[in-house]
């Protein structure tokens, strides 16, 4: 997106800015006219019109071109302070200057219009891709937990002969499917927030130890056959950051490891703070990243090609977006056992005071 120094939304202001700019540059050239010839002044004015053409609409630019041609003729081409031109050479130069300034303004405007058209097509294509992906997600990722909830609830309502153990199992299935559904909806909402570009961290003092244990417990409850090993540096301080964003980052990485590794694989989360840099590492000893280039794993809609591990492909994209919004970075490497290791590094303000003392 091009950012202008002027408010280019109002065309009346564009006319005013064009006139002011040309007059200002002409005045500077006139002050130094003793040290440079009138032909140099023409090049400077032509450059000014070219810069205006990059920013403004076509009509203000044409006005600037015409005004600059008149000023160059009246104040610079000898004899000065008259529109009369003595030599045929200067007459040709004036005519060429006017034509070049006009053509330059028109062509630059046309190029901007083409760039705008291409950009709109790309944005429209990306919107269609996002729309189709969300539809695919709604048709598969969301339908599966919804179907489980409806089936279990219908079974509870219609089957009055269920044992207590069966009822508890159906209720557990509803709870698990509800959590999965909630996670998918959160991912869709979070990617929408990132796409809008209006996401800003709300920093506050956060106990990293408490946060990691809370998130780990949630992931383990959703994946009862998994046990996550926690290793946190004992001297880790309180950190000033957006707790909600960091919580989502850690949850998505742990959940990703739980989903894409076999039940017998080990999952570890390590946390330490080096001066003012918080570093959280989540690694496993599984088969690593399968079917996706490691450089593209954080791109939206990147999915594993394994039929057992299908997803929307938004979780790691949200991890990258939230981490960068916190001013940090995330990278993926391989462990010694070929597994995956995600390292999140976030610059933070720290404090060794207790939460109650903040």
Short mmCIF file of C-alpha atoms in Angstrom, two decimals:
data_model
loop_
_atom_site.label_atom_id
_atom_site.label_comp_id
_atom_site.label_asym_id
_atom_site.label_seq_id
_atom_site.Cartn_x
_atom_site.Cartn_y
_atom_site.Cartn_z
CA UNK A 1 0.00 0.00 0.00
CA UNK A 2 1.40 3.41 -0.97
CA UNK A 3 1.41 5.98 1.83
CA UNK A 4 1.35 9.60 0.75
CA UNK A 5 2.70 12.56 2.64
CA UNK A 6 -0.50 14.38 1.77
CA UNK A 7 -4.15 13.66 2.29
CA UNK A 8 -4.90 12.46 -1.22
CA UNK A 9 -8.50 11.55 -0.46
CA UNK A 10 -9.74 15.08 -1.22
CA UNK A 11 -9.20 16.15 -4.85
CA UNK A 12 -9.57 19.85 -3.99
CA UNK A 13 -6.61 19.52 -1.65
CA UNK A 14 -4.66 17.77 -4.40
CA UNK A 15 -5.08 20.83 -6.63
CA UNK A 16 -3.92 23.06 -3.78
CA UNK A 17 -0.93 20.86 -2.93
CA UNK A 18 0.06 20.67 -6.60
CA UNK A 19 0.08 24.46 -6.96
CA UNK A 20 1.93 24.98 -3.66
CA UNK A 21 4.57 22.37 -4.52
CA UNK A 22 5.28 23.73 -8.00
CA UNK A 23 5.43 27.33 -6.73
CA UNK A 24 7.70 26.37 -3.83
CA UNK A 25 10.16 24.45 -6.04
CA UNK A 26 10.10 27.25 -8.62
CA UNK A 27 10.91 29.80 -5.91
CA UNK A 28 13.91 27.74 -4.78
CA UNK A 29 15.13 27.43 -8.36
CA UNK A 30 14.68 31.17 -8.87
CA UNK A 31 16.78 31.93 -5.77
CA UNK A 32 19.65 29.84 -7.16
CA UNK A 33 19.10 30.81 -10.79
CA UNK A 34 22.43 32.66 -10.83
CA UNK A 35 24.27 29.39 -10.15
CA UNK A 36 22.37 27.22 -12.61
CA UNK A 37 21.00 27.72 -16.06
CA UNK A 38 17.34 27.83 -16.94
CA UNK A 39 17.61 24.39 -18.52
CA UNK A 40 18.57 22.87 -15.14
CA UNK A 41 15.49 24.52 -13.64
CA UNK A 42 13.40 22.75 -16.29
CA UNK A 43 14.76 19.36 -15.21
CA UNK A 44 14.01 20.12 -11.55
CA UNK A 45 10.45 21.21 -12.34
CA UNK A 46 9.94 18.16 -14.52
CA UNK A 47 11.13 15.95 -11.64
CA UNK A 48 8.65 17.70 -9.35
CA UNK A 49 5.77 16.97 -11.73
CA UNK A 50 6.90 13.34 -11.94
CA UNK A 51 6.83 12.98 -8.15
CA UNK A 52 3.37 14.53 -8.01
CA UNK A 53 2.21 12.06 -10.68
CA UNK A 54 3.22 9.18 -8.42
CA UNK A 55 0.88 10.43 -5.68
CA UNK A 56 -1.98 12.49 -7.10
CA UNK A 57 -4.82 12.00 -9.57
CA UNK A 58 -4.47 12.88 -13.23
CA UNK A 59 -6.13 16.32 -13.28
CA UNK A 60 -4.07 17.88 -10.44
CA UNK A 61 -0.95 16.51 -12.12
CA UNK A 62 -1.89 18.04 -15.49
CA UNK A 63 -2.51 21.33 -13.71
CA UNK A 64 0.94 21.12 -12.13
CA UNK A 65 2.50 20.35 -15.53
CA UNK A 66 0.82 23.33 -17.20
CA UNK A 67 1.68 25.66 -14.30
CA UNK A 68 5.32 24.55 -14.24
CA UNK A 69 5.62 25.14 -18.01
CA UNK A 70 4.20 28.65 -17.62
CA UNK A 71 6.51 29.46 -14.66
CA UNK A 72 9.55 28.14 -16.51
CA UNK A 73 8.70 30.30 -19.51
CA UNK A 74 7.89 33.46 -17.53
CA UNK A 75 10.59 33.40 -14.84
CA UNK A 76 13.47 31.46 -16.36
CA UNK A 77 13.60 31.46 -20.17
CA UNK A 78 15.22 34.67 -21.42
CA UNK A 79 13.94 37.28 -21.72
CA UNK A 80 12.58 36.88 -18.18
CA UNK A 81 9.18 38.11 -16.91
CA UNK A 82 7.57 37.74 -20.30
CA UNK A 83 5.91 34.87 -22.12
CA UNK A 84 7.85 35.80 -25.27
CA UNK A 85 10.65 33.42 -26.27
CA UNK A 86 13.47 34.83 -28.38
CA UNK A 87 15.10 31.80 -29.97
CA UNK A 88 13.64 28.94 -31.95
CA UNK A 89 15.64 26.51 -29.80
CA UNK A 90 14.00 27.76 -26.58
CA UNK A 91 10.57 27.65 -28.24
CA UNK A 92 11.12 24.00 -29.14
CA UNK A 93 12.40 23.29 -25.63
CA UNK A 94 9.31 24.91 -24.08
CA UNK A 95 6.99 22.92 -26.31
CA UNK A 96 8.88 19.70 -25.60
CA UNK A 97 8.84 20.43 -21.87
CA UNK A 98 5.07 20.91 -21.90
CA UNK A 99 4.48 17.70 -23.89
CA UNK A 100 6.87 15.61 -21.78
CA UNK A 101 5.35 16.89 -18.53
CA UNK A 102 1.83 16.07 -19.76
CA UNK A 103 2.75 12.65 -21.18
CA UNK A 104 4.72 11.77 -18.06
CA UNK A 105 1.76 12.65 -15.85
CA UNK A 106 -0.68 10.62 -17.95
CA UNK A 107 1.57 7.56 -18.26
CA UNK A 108 2.42 7.55 -14.56
CA UNK A 109 -1.27 7.77 -13.72
CA UNK A 110 -2.05 4.90 -16.11
CA UNK A 111 0.67 2.75 -14.52
CA UNK A 112 -0.79 3.46 -11.08
CA UNK A 113 -4.23 2.46 -12.33
CA UNK A 114 -2.86 -0.82 -13.72
CA UNK A 115 -1.05 -1.54 -10.45
CA UNK A 116 -4.24 -0.83 -8.54
CA UNK A 117 -6.20 -3.15 -10.82
CA UNK A 118 -3.65 -5.94 -10.39
CA UNK A 119 -3.63 -5.45 -6.63
CA UNK A 120 -7.42 -5.61 -6.47
CA UNK A 121 -7.42 -8.82 -8.53
CA UNK A 122 -4.87 -10.37 -6.18
CA UNK A 123 -6.87 -9.32 -3.12
CA UNK A 124 -10.04 -10.70 -4.71
CA UNK A 125 -8.28 -13.98 -5.49
CA UNK A 126 -7.00 -14.22 -1.92
CA UNK A 127 -10.48 -13.48 -0.60
CA UNK A 128 -11.93 -16.25 -2.76
CA UNK A 129 -9.22 -18.64 -1.54
CA UNK A 130 -9.94 -17.74 2.09
CA UNK A 131 -13.68 -18.07 1.46
CA UNK A 132 -13.28 -21.51 -0.13
CA UNK A 133 -10.97 -22.67 2.66
CA UNK A 134 -13.41 -21.54 5.32
CA UNK A 135 -16.21 -23.36 3.49
CA UNK A 136 -14.09 -26.51 3.36
CA UNK A 137 -13.39 -26.10 7.05
CA UNK A 138 -17.07 -25.64 7.82
CA UNK A 139 -17.96 -28.70 5.76
CA UNK A 140 -15.40 -30.99 7.43
CA UNK A 141 -13.61 -29.66 10.50
CA UNK A 142 -16.73 -28.11 12.02
CA UNK A 143 -19.17 -30.74 10.83
CA UNK A 144 -17.32 -33.57 12.59
CA UNK A 145 -17.61 -32.21 16.17
CA UNK A 146 -21.12 -30.92 15.51
CA UNK A 147 -22.18 -34.39 14.35
CA UNK A 148 -20.61 -35.93 17.47
CA UNK A 149 -22.44 -33.48 19.74
CA UNK A 150 -25.78 -34.05 18.00
CA UNK A 151 -25.36 -37.84 18.03
CA UNK A 152 -24.39 -38.03 21.69
CA UNK A 153 -27.11 -35.60 22.77
CA UNK A 154 -29.74 -37.46 20.74
CA UNK A 155 -28.63 -40.74 22.31
CA UNK A 156 -28.95 -39.25 25.79
CA UNK A 157 -32.45 -37.96 25.05
CA UNK A 158 -33.93 -41.00 23.33
CA UNK A 159 -32.25 -43.93 25.10
CA UNK A 160 -33.60 -44.08 28.65
CA UNK A 161 -31.94 -47.43 29.40
CA UNK A 162 -28.39 -46.13 29.31
CA UNK A 163 -26.14 -47.10 32.19
CA UNK A 164 -24.40 -44.46 34.25
CA UNK A 165 -21.07 -45.31 32.64
CA UNK A 166 -22.59 -44.92 29.14
CA UNK A 167 -24.07 -41.56 30.05
CA UNK A 168 -20.75 -40.36 31.42
CA UNK A 169 -19.03 -41.53 28.23
CA UNK A 170 -21.55 -39.70 26.02
CA UNK A 171 -21.19 -36.54 28.12
CA UNK A 172 -17.39 -36.80 27.80
CA UNK A 173 -17.76 -37.11 24.00
CA UNK A 174 -19.96 -34.00 23.94
CA UNK A 175 -17.41 -32.11 26.03
CA UNK A 176 -14.49 -33.19 23.83
CA UNK A 177 -16.36 -32.35 20.61
CA UNK A 178 -17.41 -28.98 22.04
CA UNK A 179 -13.82 -28.09 22.89
CA UNK A 180 -12.73 -29.11 19.39
CA UNK A 181 -15.51 -27.04 17.85
CA UNK A 182 -14.60 -24.06 20.01
CA UNK A 183 -10.95 -24.34 18.96
CA UNK A 184 -11.87 -24.38 15.26
CA UNK A 185 -14.09 -21.33 15.67
CA UNK A 186 -11.33 -19.52 17.59
CA UNK A 187 -8.87 -20.28 14.78
CA UNK A 188 -11.25 -18.87 12.17
CA UNK A 189 -11.85 -15.74 14.27
CA UNK A 190 -8.13 -15.28 14.94
CA UNK A 191 -7.15 -15.60 11.28
CA UNK A 192 -9.84 -13.03 10.46
CA UNK A 193 -8.32 -10.66 13.03
CA UNK A 194 -4.87 -11.14 11.52
CA UNK A 195 -6.18 -10.64 7.97
CA UNK A 196 -7.86 -7.37 8.99
CA UNK A 197 -4.53 -5.98 10.25
CA UNK A 198 -6.15 -4.40 13.31
CA UNK A 199 -4.70 -6.74 15.92
CA UNK A 200 -2.70 -5.04 18.69
CA UNK A 201 -1.28 -6.63 21.85
CA UNK A 202 -2.64 -5.56 25.24
CA UNK A 203 0.37 -6.01 27.49
CA UNK A 204 0.14 -6.80 31.19
CA UNK A 205 2.25 -8.65 33.75
CA UNK A 206 2.01 -12.39 33.19
CA UNK A 207 3.20 -15.41 35.18
CA UNK A 208 4.71 -17.62 32.46
CA UNK A 209 4.86 -20.68 34.75
CA UNK A 210 1.16 -20.52 35.57
CA UNK A 211 0.25 -19.86 31.94
CA UNK A 212 2.19 -22.86 30.63
CA UNK A 213 0.71 -25.24 33.20
CA UNK A 214 -2.83 -24.02 32.42
CA UNK A 215 -2.41 -24.45 28.67
CA UNK A 216 -0.71 -27.83 29.06
CA UNK A 217 -3.60 -29.08 31.20
CA UNK A 218 -6.10 -28.03 28.53
CA UNK A 219 -4.20 -29.82 25.78
CA UNK A 220 -3.87 -32.98 27.88
CA UNK A 221 -7.59 -32.95 28.66
CA UNK A 222 -8.36 -32.78 24.93
CA UNK A 223 -5.82 -35.55 24.25
CA UNK A 224 -6.12 -37.99 27.18
CA UNK A 225 -3.52 -40.38 25.76
CA UNK A 226 -0.80 -37.70 25.70
CA UNK A 227 1.49 -36.57 28.52
CA UNK A 228 3.39 -33.31 28.05
CA UNK A 229 6.69 -32.86 29.92
CA UNK A 230 7.27 -29.36 31.30
CA UNK A 231 10.73 -27.90 31.91
CA UNK A 232 10.71 -24.27 33.05
CA UNK A 233 13.77 -22.40 34.27
CA UNK A 234 13.30 -21.85 38.03
CA UNK A 235 14.32 -18.19 37.87
CA UNK A 236 11.97 -17.18 35.05
CA UNK A 237 10.55 -13.72 35.91
CA UNK A 238 7.16 -12.13 35.33
CA UNK A 239 6.86 -10.88 31.75
CA UNK A 240 4.95 -7.91 30.40
CA UNK A 241 3.06 -9.08 27.31
CA UNK A 242 -0.35 -9.99 25.94
CA UNK A 243 -1.32 -13.11 27.89
CA UNK A 244 -4.14 -14.06 25.51
CA UNK A 245 -1.91 -14.03 22.43
CA UNK A 246 0.88 -16.01 24.09
CA UNK A 247 -1.66 -18.50 25.44
CA UNK A 248 -3.00 -19.07 21.92
CA UNK A 249 0.53 -19.47 20.54
CA UNK A 250 1.47 -22.11 23.12
CA UNK A 251 -1.86 -23.92 22.82
CA UNK A 252 -1.68 -24.14 19.02
CA UNK A 253 1.90 -25.47 19.11
CA UNK A 254 1.17 -28.06 21.82
CA UNK A 255 -2.07 -29.10 20.17
CA UNK A 256 -0.28 -29.36 16.82
CA UNK A 257 2.34 -31.65 18.40
CA UNK A 258 -0.37 -33.78 20.06
CA UNK A 259 -2.32 -34.18 16.82
CA UNK A 260 0.59 -34.85 14.46
CA UNK A 261 2.54 -37.37 16.56
CA UNK A 262 1.83 -40.94 17.56
CA UNK A 263 0.48 -41.59 21.10
CA UNK A 264 3.84 -43.03 22.24
CA UNK A 265 5.84 -39.96 21.18
CA UNK A 266 7.27 -37.60 23.77
CA UNK A 267 6.27 -33.92 23.81
CA UNK A 268 8.32 -31.38 25.75
CA UNK A 269 7.82 -27.69 26.48
CA UNK A 270 10.76 -25.67 27.75
CA UNK A 271 10.74 -22.03 28.85
CA UNK A 272 13.51 -19.66 29.87
CA UNK A 273 14.13 -15.92 29.85
CA UNK A 274 17.53 -14.67 28.72
CA UNK A 275 17.81 -11.07 29.96
CA UNK A 276 14.78 -9.52 28.20
CA UNK A 277 14.13 -12.31 25.69
CA UNK A 278 11.50 -14.93 26.51
CA UNK A 279 12.18 -18.21 24.73
CA UNK A 280 9.67 -21.06 24.66
CA UNK A 281 10.54 -24.34 22.94
CA UNK A 282 8.05 -27.07 22.06
CA UNK A 283 9.52 -30.24 20.62
CA UNK A 284 8.64 -33.87 20.02
CA UNK A 285 10.41 -37.03 18.90
CA UNK A 286 7.90 -37.88 16.20
CA UNK A 287 8.41 -38.17 12.45
CA UNK A 288 8.80 -34.43 11.99
CA UNK A 289 7.11 -32.30 9.34
CA UNK A 290 5.66 -34.56 6.64
CA UNK A 291 4.51 -33.47 3.19
CA UNK A 292 5.19 -29.74 3.75
CA UNK A 293 8.29 -27.66 3.10
CA UNK A 294 9.66 -26.41 6.43
CA UNK A 295 9.89 -22.88 5.02
CA UNK A 296 6.17 -22.94 4.17
CA UNK A 297 4.81 -24.55 7.33
CA UNK A 298 3.67 -21.18 8.76
CA UNK A 299 1.82 -20.14 5.60
CA UNK A 300 -1.97 -20.06 5.69
CA UNK A 301 -3.67 -23.28 4.58
CA UNK A 302 -0.47 -25.34 4.69
CA UNK A 303 -1.53 -28.87 5.61
CA UNK A 304 0.09 -32.22 6.18
CA UNK A 305 -0.49 -34.63 3.33
CA UNK A 306 -1.02 -37.46 5.79
CA UNK A 307 -4.67 -38.60 5.59
CA UNK A 308 -4.66 -39.18 9.36
CA UNK A 309 -3.84 -35.57 10.16
CA UNK A 310 -6.15 -33.30 8.21
CA UNK A 311 -6.82 -29.78 9.48
CA UNK A 312 -7.67 -26.28 8.31
CA UNK A 313 -3.99 -25.32 8.08
CA UNK A 314 -4.56 -22.17 10.16
CA UNK A 315 -3.04 -23.08 13.54
CA UNK A 316 0.62 -22.43 12.74
CA UNK A 317 -0.26 -19.37 10.66
CA UNK A 318 -1.94 -17.93 13.78
CA UNK A 319 1.17 -18.82 15.81
CA UNK A 320 3.34 -16.81 13.43
CA UNK A 321 0.90 -13.88 13.25
CA UNK A 322 0.46 -13.58 17.02
CA UNK A 323 4.18 -14.02 17.70
CA UNK A 324 5.07 -11.26 15.23
CA UNK A 325 2.33 -9.05 16.72
CA UNK A 326 4.14 -9.50 20.07
CA UNK A 327 7.34 -8.34 18.38
CA UNK A 328 8.91 -11.80 18.35
CA UNK A 329 9.67 -14.61 15.94
CA UNK A 330 9.03 -18.34 15.62
CA UNK A 331 11.14 -20.88 13.78
CA UNK A 332 10.99 -24.59 13.08
CA UNK A 333 13.96 -26.96 13.27
CA UNK A 334 14.48 -30.70 13.51
CA UNK A 335 15.42 -32.45 16.74
CA UNK A 336 18.09 -35.13 17.03
CA UNK A 337 15.34 -37.74 16.70
CA UNK A 338 14.03 -36.16 13.45
CA UNK A 339 11.07 -34.71 15.35
CA UNK A 340 9.88 -31.11 15.18
CA UNK A 341 11.15 -28.29 17.38
CA UNK A 342 9.33 -24.94 17.44
CA UNK A 343 11.23 -22.09 19.09
CA UNK A 344 9.30 -18.94 20.02
CA UNK A 345 11.40 -15.87 20.91
CA UNK A 346 9.70 -12.74 22.23
CA UNK A 347 11.39 -9.58 23.59
CA UNK A 348 9.72 -8.64 26.89
CA UNK A 349 9.95 -6.39 29.90
CA UNK A 350 10.58 -8.47 33.00
CA UNK A 351 10.11 -8.19 36.76
CA UNK A 352 11.14 -10.46 39.65
CA UNK A 353 8.36 -9.07 41.86
CA UNK A 354 5.43 -11.26 42.81
CA UNK A 355 2.11 -10.74 41.04
CA UNK A 356 0.54 -9.32 44.21
CA UNK A 357 3.28 -6.70 44.40
CA UNK A 358 2.86 -5.41 40.83
#
